[in-house]
């Protein structure tokens, strides 16, 4: 498993370090697990100069411009990582399981002066960012759901979840009915990789949701919590 830290403090470094780890494991003929915690949409927001220019049409509403820019930076970083993995000839795509998700809804927007723009911040000289901004620029959307981060309403708890596994998970499919949680990740990934067993299911608070991921059956196997099922 990759534990970091990245070799430098530049925003692109974490993606390059993750790819380097996967490459080294393939050379050594080892399986690899990477948990990549992304920072761009958290304070402090540090958008790149290139991404700020790409969203210059939003400059009249600076928080929107900054947030759009950091999302673009994250998208570019993930693209670098995925394209790099595709180029590993010894790693078939159907042997690469990718999960993308958030641990909570968007941060509360804070207009406090200390959370506003900090142009010419000293860190930007090393990291290639144009400015630094706190939660004044945290303008992520809940898609109309009530509440945000730290709230027990849906806007604080319900987040997007993407699964990519060529040959197993149908591309382009959207599931808006299955109810799952982060507790289900471990037993489901263990089942997908063939590393999990009945003992793992009995000792986990989560459930194996692989059937829902692969669209073979849109509910869990009811295995978690000793057969009683985790509360939903």
GROMACS .gro file of C-alpha atoms in nm:
model
  232
    1UNK     CA    1   0.000   0.000   0.000
    2UNK     CA    2   0.118   0.354  -0.076
    3UNK     CA    3   0.151   0.581   0.226
    4UNK     CA    4   0.332   0.884   0.078
    5UNK     CA    5   0.441   1.147   0.149
    6UNK     CA    6   0.478   1.315  -0.192
    7UNK     CA    7   0.834   1.409  -0.288
    8UNK     CA    8   0.758   1.782  -0.301
    9UNK     CA    9   0.487   2.025  -0.194
   10UNK     CA   10   0.371   2.114  -0.544
   11UNK     CA   11   0.004   2.030  -0.605
   12UNK     CA   12   0.086   1.789  -0.887
   13UNK     CA   13   0.335   1.595  -0.678
   14UNK     CA   14   0.084   1.369  -0.505
   15UNK     CA   15  -0.050   1.239  -0.838
   16UNK     CA   16   0.299   1.179  -0.977
   17UNK     CA   17   0.405   1.004  -0.655
   18UNK     CA   18   0.101   0.776  -0.667
   19UNK     CA   19   0.174   0.681  -1.029
   20UNK     CA   20   0.540   0.620  -0.948
   21UNK     CA   21   0.434   0.384  -0.669
   22UNK     CA   22   0.205   0.185  -0.901
   23UNK     CA   23   0.481   0.159  -1.163
   24UNK     CA   24   0.734   0.036  -0.906
   25UNK     CA   25   0.491  -0.228  -0.779
   26UNK     CA   26   0.431  -0.353  -1.133
   27UNK     CA   27   0.804  -0.379  -1.196
   28UNK     CA   28   0.834  -0.583  -0.875
   29UNK     CA   29   0.528  -0.789  -0.981
   30UNK     CA   30   0.336  -0.685  -0.669
   31UNK     CA   31  -0.030  -0.593  -0.636
   32UNK     CA   32  -0.087  -0.231  -0.536
   33UNK     CA   33  -0.341  -0.046  -0.324
   34UNK     CA   34  -0.345   0.335  -0.334
   35UNK     CA   35  -0.560   0.559  -0.115
   36UNK     CA   36  -0.523   0.905  -0.265
   37UNK     CA   37  -0.671   1.181  -0.046
   38UNK     CA   38  -0.713   1.490  -0.264
   39UNK     CA   39  -0.684   1.840  -0.119
   40UNK     CA   40  -0.775   2.082  -0.396
   41UNK     CA   41  -1.137   2.143  -0.293
   42UNK     CA   42  -1.044   2.190   0.075
   43UNK     CA   43  -0.909   2.504   0.236
   44UNK     CA   44  -0.663   2.638   0.171
   45UNK     CA   45  -0.758   2.653  -0.195
   46UNK     CA   46  -0.447   2.704  -0.411
   47UNK     CA   47  -0.555   2.724  -0.776
   48UNK     CA   48  -0.290   2.706  -1.045
   49UNK     CA   49  -0.226   3.005  -1.267
   50UNK     CA   50  -0.336   2.803  -1.571
   51UNK     CA   51  -0.671   2.707  -1.421
   52UNK     CA   52  -0.744   3.059  -1.300
   53UNK     CA   53  -0.690   3.180  -1.656
   54UNK     CA   54  -0.919   2.906  -1.790
   55UNK     CA   55  -1.200   3.046  -1.574
   56UNK     CA   56  -1.123   3.415  -1.619
   57UNK     CA   57  -1.484   3.464  -1.734
   58UNK     CA   58  -1.587   3.403  -1.371
   59UNK     CA   59  -1.356   3.670  -1.230
   60UNK     CA   60  -1.649   3.894  -1.131
   61UNK     CA   61  -1.742   3.630  -0.872
   62UNK     CA   62  -1.396   3.541  -0.742
   63UNK     CA   63  -1.501   3.250  -0.514
   64UNK     CA   64  -1.663   3.073  -0.810
   65UNK     CA   65  -1.354   3.129  -1.022
   66UNK     CA   66  -1.123   2.992  -0.753
   67UNK     CA   67  -1.339   2.687  -0.683
   68UNK     CA   68  -1.381   2.606  -1.052
   69UNK     CA   69  -1.004   2.638  -1.092
   70UNK     CA   70  -0.916   2.397  -0.811
   71UNK     CA   71  -1.169   2.143  -0.942
   72UNK     CA   72  -0.998   2.173  -1.282
   73UNK     CA   73  -0.659   2.119  -1.116
   74UNK     CA   74  -0.790   1.803  -0.950
   75UNK     CA   75  -0.935   1.682  -1.279
   76UNK     CA   76  -0.602   1.738  -1.451
   77UNK     CA   77  -0.416   1.556  -1.175
   78UNK     CA   78  -0.644   1.255  -1.192
   79UNK     CA   79  -0.611   1.256  -1.570
   80UNK     CA   80  -0.231   1.243  -1.536
   81UNK     CA   81  -0.265   0.948  -1.300
   82UNK     CA   82  -0.517   0.751  -1.508
   83UNK     CA   83  -0.334   0.808  -1.836
   84UNK     CA   84  -0.012   0.697  -1.671
   85UNK     CA   85  -0.175   0.377  -1.546
   86UNK     CA   86  -0.314   0.306  -1.895
   87UNK     CA   87   0.041   0.318  -2.032
   88UNK     CA   88   0.157   0.036  -1.804
   89UNK     CA   89   0.155  -0.250  -2.055
   90UNK     CA   90   0.173  -0.519  -1.787
   91UNK     CA   91  -0.139  -0.390  -1.612
   92UNK     CA   92  -0.464  -0.487  -1.792
   93UNK     CA   93  -0.741  -0.233  -1.740
   94UNK     CA   94  -0.979  -0.501  -1.614
   95UNK     CA   95  -0.739  -0.556  -1.326
   96UNK     CA   96  -0.760  -0.194  -1.213
   97UNK     CA   97  -1.048  -0.097  -0.982
   98UNK     CA   98  -1.090   0.278  -0.930
   99UNK     CA   99  -1.321   0.439  -0.673
  100UNK     CA  100  -1.384   0.814  -0.652
  101UNK     CA  101  -1.590   0.954  -0.366
  102UNK     CA  102  -1.611   1.221  -0.097
  103UNK     CA  103  -1.633   1.173   0.279
  104UNK     CA  104  -1.893   1.447   0.325
  105UNK     CA  105  -2.087   1.726   0.158
  106UNK     CA  106  -1.933   2.062   0.063
  107UNK     CA  107  -1.779   2.293   0.323
  108UNK     CA  108  -1.975   2.586   0.463
  109UNK     CA  109  -1.891   2.911   0.286
  110UNK     CA  110  -1.739   3.163   0.529
  111UNK     CA  111  -1.706   3.533   0.442
  112UNK     CA  112  -1.480   3.610   0.739
  113UNK     CA  113  -1.189   3.834   0.625
  114UNK     CA  114  -0.938   3.570   0.739
  115UNK     CA  115  -1.097   3.320   0.498
  116UNK     CA  116  -1.079   3.548   0.194
  117UNK     CA  117  -0.818   3.582  -0.079
  118UNK     CA  118  -0.452   3.597   0.011
  119UNK     CA  119  -0.273   3.703  -0.308
  120UNK     CA  120   0.104   3.668  -0.333
  121UNK     CA  121   0.107   3.406  -0.058
  122UNK     CA  122   0.458   3.277   0.012
  123UNK     CA  123   0.362   2.913  -0.057
  124UNK     CA  124   0.265   2.994  -0.416
  125UNK     CA  125   0.624   3.057  -0.514
  126UNK     CA  126   0.694   2.684  -0.461
  127UNK     CA  127   0.357   2.538  -0.554
  128UNK     CA  128   0.276   2.732  -0.872
  129UNK     CA  129  -0.052   2.871  -0.743
  130UNK     CA  130  -0.185   3.218  -0.817
  131UNK     CA  131  -0.333   3.288  -0.474
  132UNK     CA  132  -0.457   3.124  -0.156
  133UNK     CA  133  -0.820   3.132  -0.043
  134UNK     CA  134  -1.000   2.990   0.259
  135UNK     CA  135  -1.361   2.881   0.298
  136UNK     CA  136  -1.483   3.203   0.133
  137UNK     CA  137  -1.407   3.013  -0.187
  138UNK     CA  138  -1.568   2.687  -0.069
  139UNK     CA  139  -1.876   2.712  -0.289
  140UNK     CA  140  -1.936   2.348  -0.376
  141UNK     CA  141  -2.294   2.245  -0.452
  142UNK     CA  142  -2.515   1.984  -0.284
  143UNK     CA  143  -2.740   1.965  -0.588
  144UNK     CA  144  -3.030   2.108  -0.391
  145UNK     CA  145  -3.001   1.881  -0.086
  146UNK     CA  146  -3.043   2.042   0.257
  147UNK     CA  147  -2.733   2.090   0.473
  148UNK     CA  148  -2.359   2.090   0.405
  149UNK     CA  149  -2.048   1.950   0.574
  150UNK     CA  150  -2.098   1.871   0.947
  151UNK     CA  151  -2.474   1.845   0.895
  152UNK     CA  152  -2.677   1.526   0.942
  153UNK     CA  153  -2.911   1.634   0.664
  154UNK     CA  154  -2.866   1.477   0.321
  155UNK     CA  155  -2.648   1.761   0.193
  156UNK     CA  156  -2.389   1.673   0.456
  157UNK     CA  157  -2.404   1.297   0.415
  158UNK     CA  158  -2.503   1.208   0.059
  159UNK     CA  159  -2.216   1.239  -0.187
  160UNK     CA  160  -2.139   1.121  -0.542
  161UNK     CA  161  -1.965   0.784  -0.578
  162UNK     CA  162  -1.798   0.664  -0.898
  163UNK     CA  163  -1.672   0.314  -0.973
  164UNK     CA  164  -1.455   0.226  -1.275
  165UNK     CA  165  -1.372  -0.137  -1.342
  166UNK     CA  166  -1.364  -0.222  -1.715
  167UNK     CA  167  -1.527  -0.554  -1.793
  168UNK     CA  168  -1.711  -0.573  -1.462
  169UNK     CA  169  -1.885  -0.241  -1.391
  170UNK     CA  170  -2.100  -0.119  -1.684
  171UNK     CA  171  -1.971   0.214  -1.816
  172UNK     CA  172  -2.212   0.507  -1.805
  173UNK     CA  173  -2.464   0.341  -1.575
  174UNK     CA  174  -2.623   0.552  -1.300
  175UNK     CA  175  -2.773   0.399  -0.984
  176UNK     CA  176  -2.995   0.634  -0.784
  177UNK     CA  177  -3.175   0.373  -0.573
  178UNK     CA  178  -2.913   0.160  -0.397
  179UNK     CA  179  -2.831   0.283  -0.046
  180UNK     CA  180  -2.470   0.229   0.060
  181UNK     CA  181  -2.211   0.389   0.287
  182UNK     CA  182  -1.836   0.408   0.341
  183UNK     CA  183  -1.869   0.112   0.579
  184UNK     CA  184  -1.939  -0.105   0.276
  185UNK     CA  185  -1.616  -0.019   0.094
  186UNK     CA  186  -1.383  -0.264   0.271
  187UNK     CA  187  -1.600  -0.579   0.238
  188UNK     CA  188  -1.689  -0.491  -0.122
  189UNK     CA  189  -1.331  -0.429  -0.232
  190UNK     CA  190  -1.219  -0.749  -0.059
  191UNK     CA  191  -1.489  -0.940  -0.247
  192UNK     CA  192  -1.394  -0.776  -0.578
  193UNK     CA  193  -1.028  -0.870  -0.538
  194UNK     CA  194  -1.104  -1.220  -0.416
  195UNK     CA  195  -0.935  -1.150  -0.083
  196UNK     CA  196  -1.248  -1.148   0.132
  197UNK     CA  197  -1.427  -1.441   0.288
  198UNK     CA  198  -1.714  -1.523   0.518
  199UNK     CA  199  -1.508  -1.433   0.824
  200UNK     CA  200  -1.445  -1.083   0.686
  201UNK     CA  201  -1.819  -1.032   0.625
  202UNK     CA  202  -1.910  -1.140   0.978
  203UNK     CA  203  -1.660  -0.906   1.144
  204UNK     CA  204  -1.741  -0.599   0.934
  205UNK     CA  205  -2.005  -0.336   1.006
  206UNK     CA  206  -2.043  -0.295   0.631
  207UNK     CA  207  -2.187  -0.519   0.363
  208UNK     CA  208  -2.058  -0.661   0.036
  209UNK     CA  209  -2.222  -0.441  -0.229
  210UNK     CA  210  -2.043  -0.595  -0.527
  211UNK     CA  211  -2.370  -0.706  -0.687
  212UNK     CA  212  -2.488  -0.345  -0.692
  213UNK     CA  213  -2.156  -0.226  -0.839
  214UNK     CA  214  -2.164  -0.480  -1.121
  215UNK     CA  215  -2.541  -0.440  -1.174
  216UNK     CA  216  -2.604  -0.812  -1.126
  217UNK     CA  217  -2.838  -0.743  -0.835
  218UNK     CA  218  -2.919  -0.394  -0.707
  219UNK     CA  219  -2.891  -0.465  -0.335
  220UNK     CA  220  -2.641  -0.605  -0.086
  221UNK     CA  221  -2.590  -0.967   0.012
  222UNK     CA  222  -2.702  -0.889   0.367
  223UNK     CA  223  -2.374  -1.022   0.503
  224UNK     CA  224  -2.267  -0.748   0.744
  225UNK     CA  225  -2.337  -0.734   1.115
  226UNK     CA  226  -2.352  -1.110   1.161
  227UNK     CA  227  -2.632  -1.147   0.909
  228UNK     CA  228  -2.859  -0.882   1.053
  229UNK     CA  229  -2.738  -0.621   0.806
  230UNK     CA  230  -2.591  -0.282   0.890
  231UNK     CA  231  -2.850  -0.013   0.964
  232UNK     CA  232  -2.935   0.204   0.666
   0.00000   0.00000   0.00000
